[in-house]
Coordinates of C-alpha atoms and ligand atoms in Angstrom, one line a residue:
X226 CA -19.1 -14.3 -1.3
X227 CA -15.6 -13.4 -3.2
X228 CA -12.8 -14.8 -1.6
X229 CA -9.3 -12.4 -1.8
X230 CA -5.6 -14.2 -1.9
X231 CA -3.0 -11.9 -1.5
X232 CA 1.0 -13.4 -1.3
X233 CA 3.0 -10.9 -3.2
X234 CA 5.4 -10.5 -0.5
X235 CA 5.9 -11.1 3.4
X236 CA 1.7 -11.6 3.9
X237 CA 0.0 -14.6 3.4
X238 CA -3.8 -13.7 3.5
X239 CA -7.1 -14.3 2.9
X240 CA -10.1 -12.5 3.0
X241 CA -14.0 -13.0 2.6
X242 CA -16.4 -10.3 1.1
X243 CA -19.9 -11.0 1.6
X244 CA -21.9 -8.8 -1.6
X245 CA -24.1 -7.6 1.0
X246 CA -22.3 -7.0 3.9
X247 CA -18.7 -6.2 2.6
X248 CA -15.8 -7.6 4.4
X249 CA -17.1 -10.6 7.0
X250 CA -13.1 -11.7 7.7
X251 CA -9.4 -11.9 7.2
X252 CA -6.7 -14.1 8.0
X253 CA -3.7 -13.1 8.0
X254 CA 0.1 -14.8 8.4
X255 CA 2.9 -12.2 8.2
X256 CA 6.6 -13.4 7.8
X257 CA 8.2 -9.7 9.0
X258 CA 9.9 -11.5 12.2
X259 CA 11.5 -14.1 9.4
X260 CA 13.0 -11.7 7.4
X261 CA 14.6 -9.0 10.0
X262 CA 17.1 -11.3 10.5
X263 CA 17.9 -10.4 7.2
X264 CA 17.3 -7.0 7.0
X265 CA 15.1 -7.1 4.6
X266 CA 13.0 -9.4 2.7
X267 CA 14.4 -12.8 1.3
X268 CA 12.3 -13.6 -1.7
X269 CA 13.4 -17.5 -1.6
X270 CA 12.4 -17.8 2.0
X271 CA 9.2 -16.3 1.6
X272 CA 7.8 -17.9 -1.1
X273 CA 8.8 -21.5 0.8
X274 CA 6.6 -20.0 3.7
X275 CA 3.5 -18.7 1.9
X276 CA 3.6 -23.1 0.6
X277 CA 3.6 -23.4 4.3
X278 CA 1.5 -20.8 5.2
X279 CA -2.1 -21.1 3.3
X280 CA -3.2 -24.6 4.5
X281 CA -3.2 -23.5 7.9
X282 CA -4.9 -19.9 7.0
X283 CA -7.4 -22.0 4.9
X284 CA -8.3 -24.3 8.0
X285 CA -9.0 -21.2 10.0
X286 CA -11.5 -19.5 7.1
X287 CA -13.1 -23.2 7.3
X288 CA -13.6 -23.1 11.1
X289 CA -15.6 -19.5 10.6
X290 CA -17.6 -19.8 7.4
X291 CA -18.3 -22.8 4.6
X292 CA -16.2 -22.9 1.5
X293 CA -19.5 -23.5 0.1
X294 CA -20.2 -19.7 0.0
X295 CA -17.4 -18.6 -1.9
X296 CA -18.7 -18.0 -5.7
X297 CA -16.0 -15.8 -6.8
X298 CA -12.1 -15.9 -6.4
X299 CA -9.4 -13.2 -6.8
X300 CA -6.2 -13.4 -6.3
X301 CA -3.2 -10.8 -6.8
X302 CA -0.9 -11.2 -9.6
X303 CA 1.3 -8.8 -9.7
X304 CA 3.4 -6.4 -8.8
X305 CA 5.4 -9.1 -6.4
X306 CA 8.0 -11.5 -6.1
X307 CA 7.6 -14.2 -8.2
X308 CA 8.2 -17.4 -6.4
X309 CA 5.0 -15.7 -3.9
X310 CA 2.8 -14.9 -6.4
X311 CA 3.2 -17.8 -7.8
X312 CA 1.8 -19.8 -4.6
X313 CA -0.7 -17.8 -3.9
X314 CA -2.5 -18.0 -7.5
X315 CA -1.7 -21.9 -7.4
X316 CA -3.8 -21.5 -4.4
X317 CA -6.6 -19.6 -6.5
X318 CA -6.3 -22.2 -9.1
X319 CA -6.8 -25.0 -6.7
X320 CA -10.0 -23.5 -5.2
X321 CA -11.7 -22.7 -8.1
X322 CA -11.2 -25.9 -9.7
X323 CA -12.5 -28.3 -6.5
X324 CA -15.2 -25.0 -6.1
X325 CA -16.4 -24.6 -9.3
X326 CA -16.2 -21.0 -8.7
X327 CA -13.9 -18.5 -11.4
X328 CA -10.1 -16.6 -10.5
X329 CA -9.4 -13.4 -11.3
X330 CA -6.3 -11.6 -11.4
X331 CA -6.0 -8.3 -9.7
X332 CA -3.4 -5.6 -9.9
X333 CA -1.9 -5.3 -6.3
X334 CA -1.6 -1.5 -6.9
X335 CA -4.6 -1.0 -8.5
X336 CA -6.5 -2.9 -5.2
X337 CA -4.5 -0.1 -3.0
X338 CA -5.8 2.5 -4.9
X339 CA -9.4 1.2 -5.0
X340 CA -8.5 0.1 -0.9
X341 CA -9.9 3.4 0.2
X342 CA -13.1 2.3 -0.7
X343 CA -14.0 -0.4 1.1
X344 CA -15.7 1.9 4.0
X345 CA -17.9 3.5 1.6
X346 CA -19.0 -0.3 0.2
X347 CA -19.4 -1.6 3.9
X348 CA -21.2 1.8 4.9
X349 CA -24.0 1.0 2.2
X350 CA -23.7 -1.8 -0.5
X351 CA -26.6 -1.6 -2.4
X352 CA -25.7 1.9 -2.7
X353 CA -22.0 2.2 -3.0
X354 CA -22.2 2.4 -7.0
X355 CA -24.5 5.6 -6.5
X356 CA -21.8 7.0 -3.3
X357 CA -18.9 5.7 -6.0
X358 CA -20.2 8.5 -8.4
X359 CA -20.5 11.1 -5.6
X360 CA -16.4 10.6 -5.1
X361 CA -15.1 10.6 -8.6
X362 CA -13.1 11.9 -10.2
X363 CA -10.5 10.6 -7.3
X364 CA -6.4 11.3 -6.9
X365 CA -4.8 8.1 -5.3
X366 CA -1.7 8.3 -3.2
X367 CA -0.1 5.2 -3.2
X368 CA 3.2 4.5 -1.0
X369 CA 4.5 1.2 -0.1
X370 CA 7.7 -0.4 0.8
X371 CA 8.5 -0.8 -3.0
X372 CA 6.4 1.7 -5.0
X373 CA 5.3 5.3 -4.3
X374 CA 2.6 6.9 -6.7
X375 CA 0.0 9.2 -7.9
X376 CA -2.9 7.9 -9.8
X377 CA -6.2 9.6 -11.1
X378 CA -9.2 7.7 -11.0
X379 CA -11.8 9.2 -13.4
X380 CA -15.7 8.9 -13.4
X381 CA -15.6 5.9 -14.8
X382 CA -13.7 4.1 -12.4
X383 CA -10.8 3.7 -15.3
X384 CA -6.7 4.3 -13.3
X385 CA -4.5 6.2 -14.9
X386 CA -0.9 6.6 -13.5
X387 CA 0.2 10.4 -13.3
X388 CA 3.4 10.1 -11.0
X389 CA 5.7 7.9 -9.7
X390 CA 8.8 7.3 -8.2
X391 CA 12.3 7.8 -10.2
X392 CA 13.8 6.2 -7.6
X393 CA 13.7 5.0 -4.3
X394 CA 10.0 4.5 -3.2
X395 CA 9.3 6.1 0.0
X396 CA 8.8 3.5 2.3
X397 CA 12.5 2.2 0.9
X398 CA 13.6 5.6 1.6
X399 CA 12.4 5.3 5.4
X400 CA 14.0 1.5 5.7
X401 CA 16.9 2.3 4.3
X402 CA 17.1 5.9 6.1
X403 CA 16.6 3.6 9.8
X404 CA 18.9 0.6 8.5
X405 CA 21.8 3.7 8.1
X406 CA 20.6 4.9 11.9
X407 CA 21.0 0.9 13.0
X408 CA 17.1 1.2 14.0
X409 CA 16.6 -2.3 12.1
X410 CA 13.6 -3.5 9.3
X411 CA 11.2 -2.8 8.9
X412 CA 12.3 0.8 9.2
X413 CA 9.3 3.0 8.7
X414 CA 7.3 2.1 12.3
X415 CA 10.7 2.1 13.8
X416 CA 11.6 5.7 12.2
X417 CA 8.2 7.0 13.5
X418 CA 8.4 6.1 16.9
X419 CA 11.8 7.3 17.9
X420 CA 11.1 10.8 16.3
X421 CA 8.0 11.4 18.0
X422 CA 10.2 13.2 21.2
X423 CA 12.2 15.0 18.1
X424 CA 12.5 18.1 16.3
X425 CA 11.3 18.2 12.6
X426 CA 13.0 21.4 12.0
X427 CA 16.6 20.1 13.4
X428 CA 17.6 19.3 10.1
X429 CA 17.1 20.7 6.7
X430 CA 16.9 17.4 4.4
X431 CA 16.4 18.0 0.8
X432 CA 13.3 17.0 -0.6
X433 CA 14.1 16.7 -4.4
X434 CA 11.8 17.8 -7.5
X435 CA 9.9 19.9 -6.0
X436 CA 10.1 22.5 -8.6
X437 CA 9.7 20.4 -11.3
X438 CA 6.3 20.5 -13.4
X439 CA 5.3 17.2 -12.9
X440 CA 3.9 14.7 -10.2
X441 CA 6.7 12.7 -10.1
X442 CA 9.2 11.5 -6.8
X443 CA 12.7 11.2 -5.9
X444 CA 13.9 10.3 -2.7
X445 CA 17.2 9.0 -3.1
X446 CA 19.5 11.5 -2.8
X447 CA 17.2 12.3 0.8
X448 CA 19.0 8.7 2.0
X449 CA 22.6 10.0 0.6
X450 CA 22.0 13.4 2.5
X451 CA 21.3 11.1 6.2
X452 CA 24.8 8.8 5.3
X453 CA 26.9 12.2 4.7
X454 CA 25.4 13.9 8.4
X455 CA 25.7 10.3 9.7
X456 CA 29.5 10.1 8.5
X457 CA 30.2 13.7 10.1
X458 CA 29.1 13.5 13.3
X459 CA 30.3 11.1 16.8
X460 CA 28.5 8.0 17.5
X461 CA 28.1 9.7 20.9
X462 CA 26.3 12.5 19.2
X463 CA 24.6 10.9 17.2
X464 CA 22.9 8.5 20.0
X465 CA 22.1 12.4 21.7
X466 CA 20.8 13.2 18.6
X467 CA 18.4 10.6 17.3
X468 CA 15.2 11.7 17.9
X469 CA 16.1 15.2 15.5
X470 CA 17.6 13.2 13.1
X471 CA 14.1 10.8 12.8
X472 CA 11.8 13.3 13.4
X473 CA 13.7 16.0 11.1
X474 CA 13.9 13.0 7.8
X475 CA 10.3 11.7 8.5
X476 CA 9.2 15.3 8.0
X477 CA 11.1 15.0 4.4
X478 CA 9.5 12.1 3.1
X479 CA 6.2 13.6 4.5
X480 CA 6.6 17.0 3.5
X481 CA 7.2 15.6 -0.5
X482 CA 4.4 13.3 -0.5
X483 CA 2.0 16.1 0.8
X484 CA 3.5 18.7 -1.6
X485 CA 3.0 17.1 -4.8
X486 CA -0.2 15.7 -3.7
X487 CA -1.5 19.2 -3.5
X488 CA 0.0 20.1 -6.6
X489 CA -2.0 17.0 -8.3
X490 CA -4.7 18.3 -6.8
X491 CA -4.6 21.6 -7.7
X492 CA -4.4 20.5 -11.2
X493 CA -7.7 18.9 -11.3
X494 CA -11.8 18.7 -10.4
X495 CA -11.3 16.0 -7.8
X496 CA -13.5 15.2 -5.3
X497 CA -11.9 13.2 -3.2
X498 CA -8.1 11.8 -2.5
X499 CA -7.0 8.9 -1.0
X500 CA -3.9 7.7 1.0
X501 CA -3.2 4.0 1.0
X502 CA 0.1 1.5 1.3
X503 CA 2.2 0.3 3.8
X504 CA 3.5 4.1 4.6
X505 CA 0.2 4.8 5.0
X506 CA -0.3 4.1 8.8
X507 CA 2.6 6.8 9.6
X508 CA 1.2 8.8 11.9
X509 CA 2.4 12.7 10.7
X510 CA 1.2 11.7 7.4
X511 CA -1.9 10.7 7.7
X512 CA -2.6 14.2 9.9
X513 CA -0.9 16.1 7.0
X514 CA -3.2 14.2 4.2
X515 CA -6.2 15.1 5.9
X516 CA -4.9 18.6 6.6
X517 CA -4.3 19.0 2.6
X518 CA -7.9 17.7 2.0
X519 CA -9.7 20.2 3.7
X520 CA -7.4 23.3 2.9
X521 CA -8.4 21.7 -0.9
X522 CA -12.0 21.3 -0.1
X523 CA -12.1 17.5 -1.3
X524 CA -12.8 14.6 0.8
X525 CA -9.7 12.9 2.5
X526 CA -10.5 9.3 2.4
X527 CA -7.2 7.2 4.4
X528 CA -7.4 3.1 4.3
X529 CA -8.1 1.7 7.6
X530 CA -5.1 0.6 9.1
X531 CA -5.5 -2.6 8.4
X532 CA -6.0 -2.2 4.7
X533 CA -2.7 0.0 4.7
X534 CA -0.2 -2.9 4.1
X535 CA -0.5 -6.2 2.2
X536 CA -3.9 -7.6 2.5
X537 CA -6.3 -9.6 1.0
X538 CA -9.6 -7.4 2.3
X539 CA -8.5 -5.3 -1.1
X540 CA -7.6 -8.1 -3.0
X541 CA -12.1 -9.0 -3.0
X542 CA -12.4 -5.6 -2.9
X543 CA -10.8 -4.9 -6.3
X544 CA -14.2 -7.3 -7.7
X545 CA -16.7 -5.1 -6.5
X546 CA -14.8 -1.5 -7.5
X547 CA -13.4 -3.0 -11.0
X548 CA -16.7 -4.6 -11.5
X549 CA -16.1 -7.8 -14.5
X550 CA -14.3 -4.5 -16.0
X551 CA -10.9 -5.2 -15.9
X552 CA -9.5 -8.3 -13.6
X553 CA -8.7 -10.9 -16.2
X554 CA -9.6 -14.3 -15.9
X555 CA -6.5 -15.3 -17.5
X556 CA -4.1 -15.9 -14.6
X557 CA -0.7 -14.9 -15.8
X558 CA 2.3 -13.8 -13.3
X559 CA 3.6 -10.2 -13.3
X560 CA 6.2 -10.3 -11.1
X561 CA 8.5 -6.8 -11.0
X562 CA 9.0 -4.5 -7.9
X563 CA 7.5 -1.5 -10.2
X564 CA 4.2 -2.4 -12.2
X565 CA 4.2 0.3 -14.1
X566 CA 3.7 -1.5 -17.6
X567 CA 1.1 -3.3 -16.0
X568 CA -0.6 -0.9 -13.6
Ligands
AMP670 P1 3.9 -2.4 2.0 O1 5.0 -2.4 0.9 O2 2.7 -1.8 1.5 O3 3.8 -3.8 2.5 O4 4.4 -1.5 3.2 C1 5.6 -1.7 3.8 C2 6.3 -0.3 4.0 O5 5.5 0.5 4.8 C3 7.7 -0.4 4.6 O6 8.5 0.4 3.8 C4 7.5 0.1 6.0 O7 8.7 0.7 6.5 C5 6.4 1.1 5.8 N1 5.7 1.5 7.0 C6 4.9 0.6 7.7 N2 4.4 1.3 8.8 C7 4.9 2.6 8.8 C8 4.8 3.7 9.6 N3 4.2 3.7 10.7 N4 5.5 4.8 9.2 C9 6.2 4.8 8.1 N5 6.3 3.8 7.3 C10 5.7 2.7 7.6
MG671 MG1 4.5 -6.5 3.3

């Protein structure tokens, strides 16, 4: 079995992959309560509670399944804060040295890409290599608190990055969007659930590069656009008019994520696309992403919501997609909200 370690942020987790079966557990401690005190999250705090964090989780795992199983050990290195990758790959290091089993270093973007996969492994692992070729060449939406991203995955299983973010990300663009309404952090879930009573078409929020010739983002001047109608208008109206307002900028970020997927897809032979990331589990997207894949003919293929955020079921995963391929054995830290050198 492969064990998966995953601390790059607010999640301390773990996560067994049986070869065989595919994923046969996760645990799982999130720190979001901790940080929306804050706001946001405190990178000092959460790297003193992923120390605090992993013994516990590891006592659990221990109570289910034998340490004895685990043959393989991957941990995330990067994109993240540093102080919480750090703990988690001292973790990794730990294990594989009173295991005897080898670390490997995975790329936490690269595991969300691969994430929509791990349905296809489960689904049939002796023939998930053979299923694998059925799907590729594959375009990758990627959107998370910290990165949003387009990336082509080609027959042979090699990522290339074709689009990002100049910006703001756009799950920082729906935090920072509800922190201006007062709806608190983390925004995005928040966001979605008032706007569900509101109108979309209530108010025309710009959605920025859409003319442009590439597969870039920006979603910054989207956030500027909320402070200016935010500034204008009564508190009193603005309490009348919440639901609009939500519903009107979730359909923004949505509507530009959608559009220059189909662009990207348009400019390709891909069979399938895949949605995957924290912003993943919003609702109007996810309906819209499966929407685009069948007006595009390819297969939609969404991570579960439980692979959508920071999780340690991809972290394995990334070992049986990436094959020895690519994961290093050489653990180094590459800390940085945007991974692009590294990706
Ligand atoms: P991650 O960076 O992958 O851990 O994902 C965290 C991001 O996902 C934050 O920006 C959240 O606001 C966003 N998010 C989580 N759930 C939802 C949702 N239901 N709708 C929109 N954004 C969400
Ligand atoms: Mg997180």
């Amino acid at each position: 079995m492969i064990l998966g370690i995953e601390s790059s942020c607010d999640e301390s987790a773990l996560a067994l992959l049986d070869r065989s079966k595919g994923i046969v557990g996760e645990w799982v401690s999130s720190q979001v309560t901790l940080h929306a005190e804050y706001g946001g999250v405190v990178p000092e705090l959460a790297s003193r509670e992923h120390l605090s964090n992993f013994a516990p989780l590891l006592r659990e795992l221990r109570n289910q399944h034998s340490f004895a199983e685990i043959d393989e050990i991957v941990v995330t290195a990067g994109p993240g804060l540093a102080g919480c990758l750090a703990m988690g790959i001292a973790v990794g290091n730990a294990l594989s040295m009173s295991l005897n089993a080898p670390v490997y270093a995975a790329n936490h973007l690269r595991a969300h890409a691969q994430s929509v996969f791990i349905e296809t492994h489960a689904a049939s692992p002796s023939g998930f290599d053979a299923e694998l070729d059925r799907m590729l060449p594959h375009l990758s939406l990627i959107v998370s608190g910290g990165n949003t991203l387009l990336a082509h995955i080609d027959r042979d299983r090699s990522i290339e990055l074709i689009g990002e973010t100049i910006d703001d990300a756009a799950g920082e663009a729906l935090d920072k969007g509800a922190k201006l309404l007062g709806l608190g952090y983390p925004g995005g879930p928040k966001l979605e659930a008032i706007a569900r009573p509101g109108n979309p078409k209530s108010h025309d929020f710009p959605r920025a590069l859409m003319e442009k010739a590439n597969f870039d983002f920006s979603f910054s001047g989207l956030k500027t656009s909320l402070r200016y109608l935010i500034e204008g208008i009564s508190e009193a109206e603005l309490d009348r008019r919440l639901p609009d307002i939500c519903s009107s900028y979730q359909e923004a970020v949505v509507d530009a994520l959608i559009r220059k997927t189909g662009k990207a897809l348009c400019n390709g032979d891909y069979r399938s696309v895949g949605l995957s990331g924290g912003v993943s589990n919003n609702g109007l997207l996810r309906q819209r992403f499966r929407d685009l894949a069948a007006g595009a003919r390819v297969t939609p293929l969404l991570a579960r919501k439980e692979h959508t955020g920071d999780n340690a079921g991809m972290i394995a995963f990334s070992r049986i997609f990436e094959r020895s391929k690519d994961l290093e054995t050489k653990i180094d830290i590459h800390p940085g909200a945007r991974i692009t050198e590294v990706f």
